[in-house]
mmCIF file of C-alpha atoms in Angstrom:
data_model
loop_
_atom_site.group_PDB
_atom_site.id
_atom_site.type_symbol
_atom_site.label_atom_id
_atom_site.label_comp_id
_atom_site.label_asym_id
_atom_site.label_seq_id
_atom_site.Cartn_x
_atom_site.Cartn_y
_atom_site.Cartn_z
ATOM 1 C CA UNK A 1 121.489 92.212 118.014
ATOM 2 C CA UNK A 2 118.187 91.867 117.083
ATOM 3 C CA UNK A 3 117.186 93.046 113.444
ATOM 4 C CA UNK A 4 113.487 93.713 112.491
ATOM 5 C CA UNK A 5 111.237 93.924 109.316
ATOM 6 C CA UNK A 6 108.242 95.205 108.210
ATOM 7 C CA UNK A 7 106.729 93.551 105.125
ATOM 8 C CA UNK A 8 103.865 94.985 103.193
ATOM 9 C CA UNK A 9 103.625 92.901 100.328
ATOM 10 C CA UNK A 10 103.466 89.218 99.484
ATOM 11 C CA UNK A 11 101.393 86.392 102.536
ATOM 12 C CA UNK A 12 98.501 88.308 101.613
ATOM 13 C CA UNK A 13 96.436 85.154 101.653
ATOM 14 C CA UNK A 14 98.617 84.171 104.707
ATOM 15 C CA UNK A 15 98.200 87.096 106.379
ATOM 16 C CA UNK A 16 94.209 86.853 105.863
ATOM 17 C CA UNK A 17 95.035 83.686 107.882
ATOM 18 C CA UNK A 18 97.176 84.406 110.988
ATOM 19 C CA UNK A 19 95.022 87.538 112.068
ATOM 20 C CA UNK A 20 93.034 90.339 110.876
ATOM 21 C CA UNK A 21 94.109 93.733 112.504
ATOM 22 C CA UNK A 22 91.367 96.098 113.039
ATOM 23 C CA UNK A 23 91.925 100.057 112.852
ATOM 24 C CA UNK A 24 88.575 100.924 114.035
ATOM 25 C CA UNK A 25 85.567 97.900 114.607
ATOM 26 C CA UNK A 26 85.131 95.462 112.699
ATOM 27 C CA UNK A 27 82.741 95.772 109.500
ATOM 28 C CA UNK A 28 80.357 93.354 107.475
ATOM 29 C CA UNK A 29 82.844 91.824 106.097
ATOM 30 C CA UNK A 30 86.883 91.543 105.653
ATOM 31 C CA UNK A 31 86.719 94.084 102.592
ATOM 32 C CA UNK A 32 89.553 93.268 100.145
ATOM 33 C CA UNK A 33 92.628 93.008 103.246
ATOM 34 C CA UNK A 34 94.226 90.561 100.617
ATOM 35 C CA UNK A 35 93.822 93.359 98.036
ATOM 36 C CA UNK A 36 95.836 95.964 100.104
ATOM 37 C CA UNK A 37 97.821 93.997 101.717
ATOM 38 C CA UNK A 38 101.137 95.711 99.830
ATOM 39 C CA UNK A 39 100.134 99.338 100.290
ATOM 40 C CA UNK A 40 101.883 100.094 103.822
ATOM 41 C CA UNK A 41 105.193 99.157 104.436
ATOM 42 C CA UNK A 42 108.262 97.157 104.712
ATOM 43 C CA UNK A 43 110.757 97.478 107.779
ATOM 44 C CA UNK A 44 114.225 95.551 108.402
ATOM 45 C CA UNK A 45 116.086 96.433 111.805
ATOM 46 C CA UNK A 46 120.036 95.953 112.906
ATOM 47 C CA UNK A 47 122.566 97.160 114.542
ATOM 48 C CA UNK A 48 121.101 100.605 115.565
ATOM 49 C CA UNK A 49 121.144 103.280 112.320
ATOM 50 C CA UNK A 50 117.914 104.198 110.933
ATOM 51 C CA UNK A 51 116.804 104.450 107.384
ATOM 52 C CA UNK A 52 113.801 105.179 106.018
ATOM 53 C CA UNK A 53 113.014 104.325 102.023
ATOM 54 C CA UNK A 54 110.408 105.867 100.250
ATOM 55 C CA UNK A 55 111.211 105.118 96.502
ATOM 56 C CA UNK A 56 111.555 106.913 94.047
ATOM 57 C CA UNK A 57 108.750 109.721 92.670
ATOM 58 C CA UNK A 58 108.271 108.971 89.684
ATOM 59 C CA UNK A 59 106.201 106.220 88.644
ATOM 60 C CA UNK A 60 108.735 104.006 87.412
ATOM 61 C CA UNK A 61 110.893 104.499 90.426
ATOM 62 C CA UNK A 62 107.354 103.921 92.689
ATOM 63 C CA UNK A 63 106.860 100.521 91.644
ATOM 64 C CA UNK A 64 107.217 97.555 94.617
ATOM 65 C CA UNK A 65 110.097 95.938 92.428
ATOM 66 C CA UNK A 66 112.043 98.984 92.181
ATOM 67 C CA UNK A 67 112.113 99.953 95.761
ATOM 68 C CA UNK A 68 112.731 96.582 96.600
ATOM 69 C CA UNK A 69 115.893 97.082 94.319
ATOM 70 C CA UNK A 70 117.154 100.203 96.575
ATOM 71 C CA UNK A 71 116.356 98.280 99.884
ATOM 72 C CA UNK A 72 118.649 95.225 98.371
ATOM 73 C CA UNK A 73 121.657 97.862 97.952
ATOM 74 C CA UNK A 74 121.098 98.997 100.946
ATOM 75 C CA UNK A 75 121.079 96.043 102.910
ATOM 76 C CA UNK A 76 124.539 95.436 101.045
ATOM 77 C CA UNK A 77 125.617 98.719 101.900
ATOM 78 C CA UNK A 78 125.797 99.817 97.894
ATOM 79 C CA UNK A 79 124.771 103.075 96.766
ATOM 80 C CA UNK A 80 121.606 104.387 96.511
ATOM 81 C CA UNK A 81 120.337 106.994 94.712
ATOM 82 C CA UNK A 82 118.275 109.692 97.045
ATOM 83 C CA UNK A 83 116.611 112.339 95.584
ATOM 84 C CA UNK A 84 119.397 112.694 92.942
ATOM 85 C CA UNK A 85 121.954 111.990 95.367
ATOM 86 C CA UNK A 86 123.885 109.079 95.591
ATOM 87 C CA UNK A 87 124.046 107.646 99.082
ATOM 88 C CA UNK A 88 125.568 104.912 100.796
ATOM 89 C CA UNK A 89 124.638 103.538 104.448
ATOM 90 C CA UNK A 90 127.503 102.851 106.508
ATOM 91 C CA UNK A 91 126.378 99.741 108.056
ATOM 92 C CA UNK A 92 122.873 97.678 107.933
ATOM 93 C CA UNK A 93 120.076 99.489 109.048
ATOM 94 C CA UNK A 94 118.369 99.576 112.258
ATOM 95 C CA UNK A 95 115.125 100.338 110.356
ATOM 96 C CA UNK A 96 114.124 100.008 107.186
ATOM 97 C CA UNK A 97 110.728 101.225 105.335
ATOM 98 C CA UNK A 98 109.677 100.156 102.042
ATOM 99 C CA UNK A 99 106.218 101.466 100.386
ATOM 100 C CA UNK A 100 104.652 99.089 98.066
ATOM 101 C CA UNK A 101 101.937 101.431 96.305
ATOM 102 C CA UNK A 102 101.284 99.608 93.327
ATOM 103 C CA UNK A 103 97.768 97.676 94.116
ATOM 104 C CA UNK A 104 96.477 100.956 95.941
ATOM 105 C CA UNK A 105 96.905 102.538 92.973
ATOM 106 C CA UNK A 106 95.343 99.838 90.813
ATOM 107 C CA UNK A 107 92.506 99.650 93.050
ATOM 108 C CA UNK A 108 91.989 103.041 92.492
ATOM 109 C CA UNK A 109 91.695 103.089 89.069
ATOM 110 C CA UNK A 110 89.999 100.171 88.431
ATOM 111 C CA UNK A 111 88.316 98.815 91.492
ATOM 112 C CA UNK A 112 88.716 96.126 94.248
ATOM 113 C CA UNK A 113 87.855 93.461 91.941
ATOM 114 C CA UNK A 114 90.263 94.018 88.699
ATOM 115 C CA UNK A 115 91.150 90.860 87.114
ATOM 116 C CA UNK A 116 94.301 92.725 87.281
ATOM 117 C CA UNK A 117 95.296 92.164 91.025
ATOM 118 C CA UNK A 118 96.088 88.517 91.084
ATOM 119 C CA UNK A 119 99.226 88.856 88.544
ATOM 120 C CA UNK A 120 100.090 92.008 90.228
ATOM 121 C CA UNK A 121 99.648 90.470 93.866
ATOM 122 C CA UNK A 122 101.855 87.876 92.209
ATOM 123 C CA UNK A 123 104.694 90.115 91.077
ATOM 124 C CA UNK A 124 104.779 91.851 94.569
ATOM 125 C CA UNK A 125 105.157 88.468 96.048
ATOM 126 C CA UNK A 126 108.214 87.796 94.292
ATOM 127 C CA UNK A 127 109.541 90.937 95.185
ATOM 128 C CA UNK A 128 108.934 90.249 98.172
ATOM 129 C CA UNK A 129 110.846 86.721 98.371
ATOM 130 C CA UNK A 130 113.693 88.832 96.480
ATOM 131 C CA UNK A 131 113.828 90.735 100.024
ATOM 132 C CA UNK A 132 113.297 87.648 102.368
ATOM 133 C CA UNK A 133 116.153 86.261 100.368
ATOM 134 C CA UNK A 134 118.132 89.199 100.487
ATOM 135 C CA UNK A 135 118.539 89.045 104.310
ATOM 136 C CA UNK A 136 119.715 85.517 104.406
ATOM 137 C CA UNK A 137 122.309 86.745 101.919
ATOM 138 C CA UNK A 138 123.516 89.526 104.433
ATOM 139 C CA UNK A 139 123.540 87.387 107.171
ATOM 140 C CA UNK A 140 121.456 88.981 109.213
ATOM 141 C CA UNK A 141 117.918 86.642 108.239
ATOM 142 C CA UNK A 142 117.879 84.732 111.568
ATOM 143 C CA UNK A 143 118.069 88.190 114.022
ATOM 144 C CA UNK A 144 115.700 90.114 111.514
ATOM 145 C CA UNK A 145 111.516 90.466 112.354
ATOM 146 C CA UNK A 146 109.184 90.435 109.799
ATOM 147 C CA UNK A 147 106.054 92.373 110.445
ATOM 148 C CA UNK A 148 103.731 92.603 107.467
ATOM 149 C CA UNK A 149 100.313 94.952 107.335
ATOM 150 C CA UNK A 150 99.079 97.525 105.422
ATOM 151 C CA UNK A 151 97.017 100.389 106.739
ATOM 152 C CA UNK A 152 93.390 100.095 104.612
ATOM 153 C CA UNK A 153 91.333 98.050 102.482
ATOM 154 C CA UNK A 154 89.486 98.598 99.347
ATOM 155 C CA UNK A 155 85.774 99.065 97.904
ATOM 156 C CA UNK A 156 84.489 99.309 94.376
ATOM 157 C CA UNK A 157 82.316 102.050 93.986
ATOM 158 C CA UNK A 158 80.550 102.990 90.170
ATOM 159 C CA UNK A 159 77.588 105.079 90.770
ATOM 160 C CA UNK A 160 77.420 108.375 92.568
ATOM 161 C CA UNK A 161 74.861 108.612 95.911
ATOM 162 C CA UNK A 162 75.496 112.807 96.179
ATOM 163 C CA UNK A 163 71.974 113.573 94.533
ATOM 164 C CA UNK A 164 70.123 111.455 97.487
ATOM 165 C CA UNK A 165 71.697 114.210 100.242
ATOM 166 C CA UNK A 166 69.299 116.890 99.031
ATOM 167 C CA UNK A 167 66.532 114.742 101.393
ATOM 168 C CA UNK A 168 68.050 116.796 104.173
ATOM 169 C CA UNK A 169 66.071 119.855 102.680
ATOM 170 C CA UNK A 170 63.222 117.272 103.374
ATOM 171 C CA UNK A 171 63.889 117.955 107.195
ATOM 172 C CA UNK A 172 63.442 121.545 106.876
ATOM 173 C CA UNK A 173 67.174 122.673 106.749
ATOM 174 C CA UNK A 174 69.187 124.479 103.764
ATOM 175 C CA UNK A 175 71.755 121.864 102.387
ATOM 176 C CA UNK A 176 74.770 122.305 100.141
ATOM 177 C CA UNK A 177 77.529 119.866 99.071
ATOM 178 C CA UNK A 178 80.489 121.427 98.547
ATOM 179 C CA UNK A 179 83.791 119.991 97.480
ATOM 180 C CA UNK A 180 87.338 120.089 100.400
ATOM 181 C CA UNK A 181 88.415 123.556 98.689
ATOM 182 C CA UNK A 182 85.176 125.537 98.912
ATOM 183 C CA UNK A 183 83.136 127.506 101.655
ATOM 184 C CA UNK A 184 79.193 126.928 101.635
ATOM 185 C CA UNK A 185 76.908 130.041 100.979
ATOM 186 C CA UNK A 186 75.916 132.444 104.295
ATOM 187 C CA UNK A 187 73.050 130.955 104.557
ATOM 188 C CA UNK A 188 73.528 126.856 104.590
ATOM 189 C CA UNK A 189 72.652 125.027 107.224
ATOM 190 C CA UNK A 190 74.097 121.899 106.630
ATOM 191 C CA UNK A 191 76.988 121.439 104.703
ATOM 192 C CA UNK A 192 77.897 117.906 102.927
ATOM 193 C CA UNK A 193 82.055 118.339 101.985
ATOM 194 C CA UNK A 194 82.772 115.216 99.978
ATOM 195 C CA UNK A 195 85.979 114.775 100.904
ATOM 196 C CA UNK A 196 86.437 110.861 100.107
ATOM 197 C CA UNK A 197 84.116 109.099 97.809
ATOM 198 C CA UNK A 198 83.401 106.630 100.131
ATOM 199 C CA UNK A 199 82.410 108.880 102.874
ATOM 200 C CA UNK A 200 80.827 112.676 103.054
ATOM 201 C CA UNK A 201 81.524 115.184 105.898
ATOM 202 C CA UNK A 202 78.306 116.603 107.318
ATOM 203 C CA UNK A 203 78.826 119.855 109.358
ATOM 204 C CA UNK A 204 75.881 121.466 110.979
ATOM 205 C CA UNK A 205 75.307 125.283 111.115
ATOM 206 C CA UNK A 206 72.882 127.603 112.523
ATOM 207 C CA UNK A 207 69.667 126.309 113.125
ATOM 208 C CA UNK A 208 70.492 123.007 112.047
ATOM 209 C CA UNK A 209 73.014 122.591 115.325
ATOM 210 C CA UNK A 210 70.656 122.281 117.889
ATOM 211 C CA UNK A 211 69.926 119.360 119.593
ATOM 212 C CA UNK A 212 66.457 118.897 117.995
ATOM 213 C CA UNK A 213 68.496 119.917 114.138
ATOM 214 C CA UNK A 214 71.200 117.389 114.969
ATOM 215 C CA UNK A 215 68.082 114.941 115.354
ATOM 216 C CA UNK A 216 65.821 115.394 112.746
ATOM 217 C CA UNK A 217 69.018 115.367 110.047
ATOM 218 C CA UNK A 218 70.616 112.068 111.641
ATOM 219 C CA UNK A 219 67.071 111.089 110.834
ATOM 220 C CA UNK A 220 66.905 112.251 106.943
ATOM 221 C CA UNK A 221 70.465 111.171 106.259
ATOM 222 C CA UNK A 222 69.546 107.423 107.878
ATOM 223 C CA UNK A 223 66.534 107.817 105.315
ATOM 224 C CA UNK A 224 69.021 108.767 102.173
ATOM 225 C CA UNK A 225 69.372 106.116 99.499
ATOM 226 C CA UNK A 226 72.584 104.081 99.554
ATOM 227 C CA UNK A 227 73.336 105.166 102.728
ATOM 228 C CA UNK A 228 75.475 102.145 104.828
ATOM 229 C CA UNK A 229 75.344 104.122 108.177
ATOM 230 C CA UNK A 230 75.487 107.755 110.021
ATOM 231 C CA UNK A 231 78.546 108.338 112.714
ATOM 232 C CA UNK A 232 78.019 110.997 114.680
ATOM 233 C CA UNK A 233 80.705 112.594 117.320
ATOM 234 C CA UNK A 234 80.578 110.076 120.089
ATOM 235 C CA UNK A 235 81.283 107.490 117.019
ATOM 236 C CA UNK A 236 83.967 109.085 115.736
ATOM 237 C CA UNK A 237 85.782 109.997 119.235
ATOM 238 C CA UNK A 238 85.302 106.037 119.539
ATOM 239 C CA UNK A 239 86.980 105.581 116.240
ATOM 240 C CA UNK A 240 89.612 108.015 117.518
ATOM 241 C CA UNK A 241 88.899 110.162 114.049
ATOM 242 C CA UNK A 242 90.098 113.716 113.323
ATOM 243 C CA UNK A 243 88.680 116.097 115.361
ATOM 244 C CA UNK A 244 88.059 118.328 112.304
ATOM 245 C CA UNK A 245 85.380 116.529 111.125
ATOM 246 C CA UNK A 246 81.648 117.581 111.346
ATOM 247 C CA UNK A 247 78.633 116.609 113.339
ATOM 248 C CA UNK A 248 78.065 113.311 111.196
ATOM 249 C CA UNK A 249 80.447 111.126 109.069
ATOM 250 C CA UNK A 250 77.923 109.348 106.508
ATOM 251 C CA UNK A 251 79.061 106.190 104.649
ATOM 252 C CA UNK A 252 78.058 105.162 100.959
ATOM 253 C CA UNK A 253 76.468 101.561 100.274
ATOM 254 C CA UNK A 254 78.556 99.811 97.770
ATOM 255 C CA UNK A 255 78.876 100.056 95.259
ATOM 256 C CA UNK A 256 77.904 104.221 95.429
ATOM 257 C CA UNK A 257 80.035 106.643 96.253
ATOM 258 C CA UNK A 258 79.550 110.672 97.254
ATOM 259 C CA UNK A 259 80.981 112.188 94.513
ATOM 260 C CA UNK A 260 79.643 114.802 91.814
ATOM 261 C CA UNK A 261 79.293 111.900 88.694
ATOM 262 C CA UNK A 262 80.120 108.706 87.919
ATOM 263 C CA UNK A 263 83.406 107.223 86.503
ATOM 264 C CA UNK A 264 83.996 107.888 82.977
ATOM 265 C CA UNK A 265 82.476 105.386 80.753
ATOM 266 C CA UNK A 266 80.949 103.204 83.509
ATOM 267 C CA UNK A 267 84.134 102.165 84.398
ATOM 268 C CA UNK A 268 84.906 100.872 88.252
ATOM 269 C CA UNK A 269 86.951 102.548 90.560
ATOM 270 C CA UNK A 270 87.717 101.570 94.170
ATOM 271 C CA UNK A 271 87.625 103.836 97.483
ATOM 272 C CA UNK A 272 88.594 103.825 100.709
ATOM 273 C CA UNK A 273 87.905 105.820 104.281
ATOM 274 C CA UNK A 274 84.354 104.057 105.834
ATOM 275 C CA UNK A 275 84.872 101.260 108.141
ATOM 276 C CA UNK A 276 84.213 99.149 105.669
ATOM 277 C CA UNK A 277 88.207 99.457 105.070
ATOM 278 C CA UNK A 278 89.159 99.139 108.137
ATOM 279 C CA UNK A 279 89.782 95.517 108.951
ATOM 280 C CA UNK A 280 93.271 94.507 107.209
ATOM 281 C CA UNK A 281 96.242 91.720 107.672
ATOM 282 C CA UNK A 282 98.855 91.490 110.067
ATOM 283 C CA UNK A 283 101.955 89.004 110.307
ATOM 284 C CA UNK A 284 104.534 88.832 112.612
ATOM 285 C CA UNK A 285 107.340 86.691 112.050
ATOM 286 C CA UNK A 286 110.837 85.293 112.930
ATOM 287 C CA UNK A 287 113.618 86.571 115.657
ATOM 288 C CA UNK A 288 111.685 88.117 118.315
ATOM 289 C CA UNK A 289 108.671 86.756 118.115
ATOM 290 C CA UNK A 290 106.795 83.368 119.237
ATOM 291 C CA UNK A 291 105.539 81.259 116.806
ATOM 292 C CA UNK A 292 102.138 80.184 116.583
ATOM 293 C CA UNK A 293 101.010 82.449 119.094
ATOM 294 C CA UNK A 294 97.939 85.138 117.941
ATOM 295 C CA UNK A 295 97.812 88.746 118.870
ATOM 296 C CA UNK A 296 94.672 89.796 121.149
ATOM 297 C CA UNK A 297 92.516 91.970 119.176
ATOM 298 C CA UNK A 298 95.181 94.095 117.526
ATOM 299 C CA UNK A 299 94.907 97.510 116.205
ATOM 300 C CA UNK A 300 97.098 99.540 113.352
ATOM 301 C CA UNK A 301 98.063 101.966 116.475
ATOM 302 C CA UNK A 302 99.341 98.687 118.414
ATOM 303 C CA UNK A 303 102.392 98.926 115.303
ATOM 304 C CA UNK A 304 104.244 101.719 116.532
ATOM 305 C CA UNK A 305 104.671 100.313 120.496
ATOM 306 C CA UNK A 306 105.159 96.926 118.887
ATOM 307 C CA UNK A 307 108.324 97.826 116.882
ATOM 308 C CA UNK A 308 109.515 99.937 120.161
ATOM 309 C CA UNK A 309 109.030 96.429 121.777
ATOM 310 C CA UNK A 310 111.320 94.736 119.718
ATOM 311 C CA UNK A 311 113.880 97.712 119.129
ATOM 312 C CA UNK A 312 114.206 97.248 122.964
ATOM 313 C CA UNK A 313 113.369 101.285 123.574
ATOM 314 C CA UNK A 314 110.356 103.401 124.752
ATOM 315 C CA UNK A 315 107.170 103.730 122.045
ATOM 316 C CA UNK A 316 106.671 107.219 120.727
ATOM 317 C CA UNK A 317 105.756 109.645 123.283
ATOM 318 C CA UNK A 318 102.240 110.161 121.324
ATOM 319 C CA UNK A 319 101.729 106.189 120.648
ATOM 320 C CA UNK A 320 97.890 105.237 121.331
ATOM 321 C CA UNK A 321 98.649 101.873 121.248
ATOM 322 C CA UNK A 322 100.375 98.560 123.154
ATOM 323 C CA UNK A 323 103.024 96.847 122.519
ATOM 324 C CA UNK A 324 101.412 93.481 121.571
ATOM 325 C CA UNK A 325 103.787 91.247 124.440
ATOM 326 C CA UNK A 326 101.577 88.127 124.103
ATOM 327 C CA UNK A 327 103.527 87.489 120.981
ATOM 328 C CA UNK A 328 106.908 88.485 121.490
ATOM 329 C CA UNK A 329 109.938 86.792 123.257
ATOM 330 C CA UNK A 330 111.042 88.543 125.995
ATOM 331 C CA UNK A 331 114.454 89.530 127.355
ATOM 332 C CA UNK A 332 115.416 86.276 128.538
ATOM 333 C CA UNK A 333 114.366 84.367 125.205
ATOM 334 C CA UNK A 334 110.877 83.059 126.323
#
């Protein structure tokens, strides 16, 4: 029997340590990976049911400690309350998923740097031990796999870069920035959708998507101020991004961002969504896996196969990943 566990919370520092797990490639710099290291999730395996924990939706029922509280119960097969119900699981589950949200949404609100994080990083990380401790208890600590990560960093952002975009006018094309819920006017040419703060969604129309357009407005948004970079298609199909973005993804120096104003009060508030995010922590630890042995170049899509891997069954059917082997013991305990 081999039980398994996914950790997002705690080892931040340690995690910085063992390996950095890139989604896309890797930016200037490791950008706050101890920050978010909670905000994915925790998984514990065994026997072969499957469970998947959430929290609560409120905000007192969100918090790391709480949800740390139901995966306790459940590991001791006491009720639970779901959705209003109360539910017990027969038996230990096969897989276990526990969302720790709390510094995402402190980053959020205050920024990447909040003298806030450490005691709240802190707090998590006794959760956390709570849960470590909590498989020993059951029995089951010695078959169990921890796998810690989380699935994006963080970047403090206080000043808005939007005005700068109206340089594309500059390059003889109508512009408009329009917010995620709104369609531009007949006659725009390129439209900026500011659909994350630290990134804006450029979609060329009309004369603007031509091949000498697509050229001469790569060329005025490289030219904005506060502008980090400008990914265009063959970027983003590297980057394996949504195919319903535009012609350009462009990303915000920090610490601007694309939106309409600033923060109220010239407050900080933190972002995510460039590639400036994209480089975060992954551990893997205990039954399964071979100690002191580091993953080759891993990716966030290398999770899914990885946990397949270890359940001892086929990866999703969609998986884009591996299973990362080099780390993991195999069938016959080597």
């Amino acid at each position: 029997m081999l039980t398994f566990l996914i950790l997002a919370s705690l080892l931040a520092a340690a995690a910085l340590a063992l390996v950095a797990l890139e989604v896309v490639r890797p930016p200037e710099r490791v950008v706050n990976a101890l920050f978010v290291v909670f905000s994915l999730l925790v998984v514990l395996l065994a026997a072969w049911t499957f469970a998947l924990l959430l929290g609560a939706g409120s905000e007192e029922g969100a918090r790391f400690g709480n949800r740390v509280d139901a995966a306790i119960e459940i590991l001791n097969r006491r009720p639970v309350d779901s959705g209003g119900r109360s539910v017990t699981v027969p038996k230990v589950p096969d897989f276990l998923a526990v969302y720790g949200s709390d510094l995402d949404r402190l980053g959020h609100e205050e920024g990447a740097d909040s003298p806030n994080t450490g005691p709240l990083l802190a707090e998590m990380d006794r959760q956390l031990g709570r849960l470590v401790r909590a498989t020993e208890d059951a029995g089951i600590r010695e078959v169990t796999t921890f796998l810690l990560t989380s699935d994006h960093g963080m970047t403090t952002w206080s000043r808005p870069a939007t005005e700068g975009l109206a340089a594309i006018a500059r390059a003889g094309y109508r512009p408009e920035v329009v917010l995620p819920d709104r369609s531009p006017s007949a006659d725009t040419e390129v439209v900026v959708v500011l659909n994350s703060v630290r990134v804006a969604d450029v979609t060329l129309l009309g004369r603007a998507a031509t091949p000498k357009g697509r050229e001469r407005v790569r060329a005025a948004l490289e030219d904005t101020p506060h502008v980090a970079q400008v990914l265009d298609r063959s970027d983003l199909e590297e980057l394996r991004a949504s195919d319903k973005l535009g012609d350009f993804v462009v990303e915000a120096e920090e610490p601007y961002g694309f939106a309409l104003e600033a923060p109220e009060g010239g407050a900080s508030r933190g972002a995510h969504a460039s590639t400036r995010e994209t480089r975060v922590p992954l551990v893997l630890s205990r039954a399964g896996v071979r100690p002191g042995v580091t993953p080759r170049n891993p990716k966030l899509v290398d999770v899914a196969p990885t946990v397949a891997a270890l359940l001892g069954t086929r990866p999703p059917n969609e998986a884009q990943g591996r299973a990362l082997t080099e780390v993991l013991v195999d069938r016959r305990g080597r």
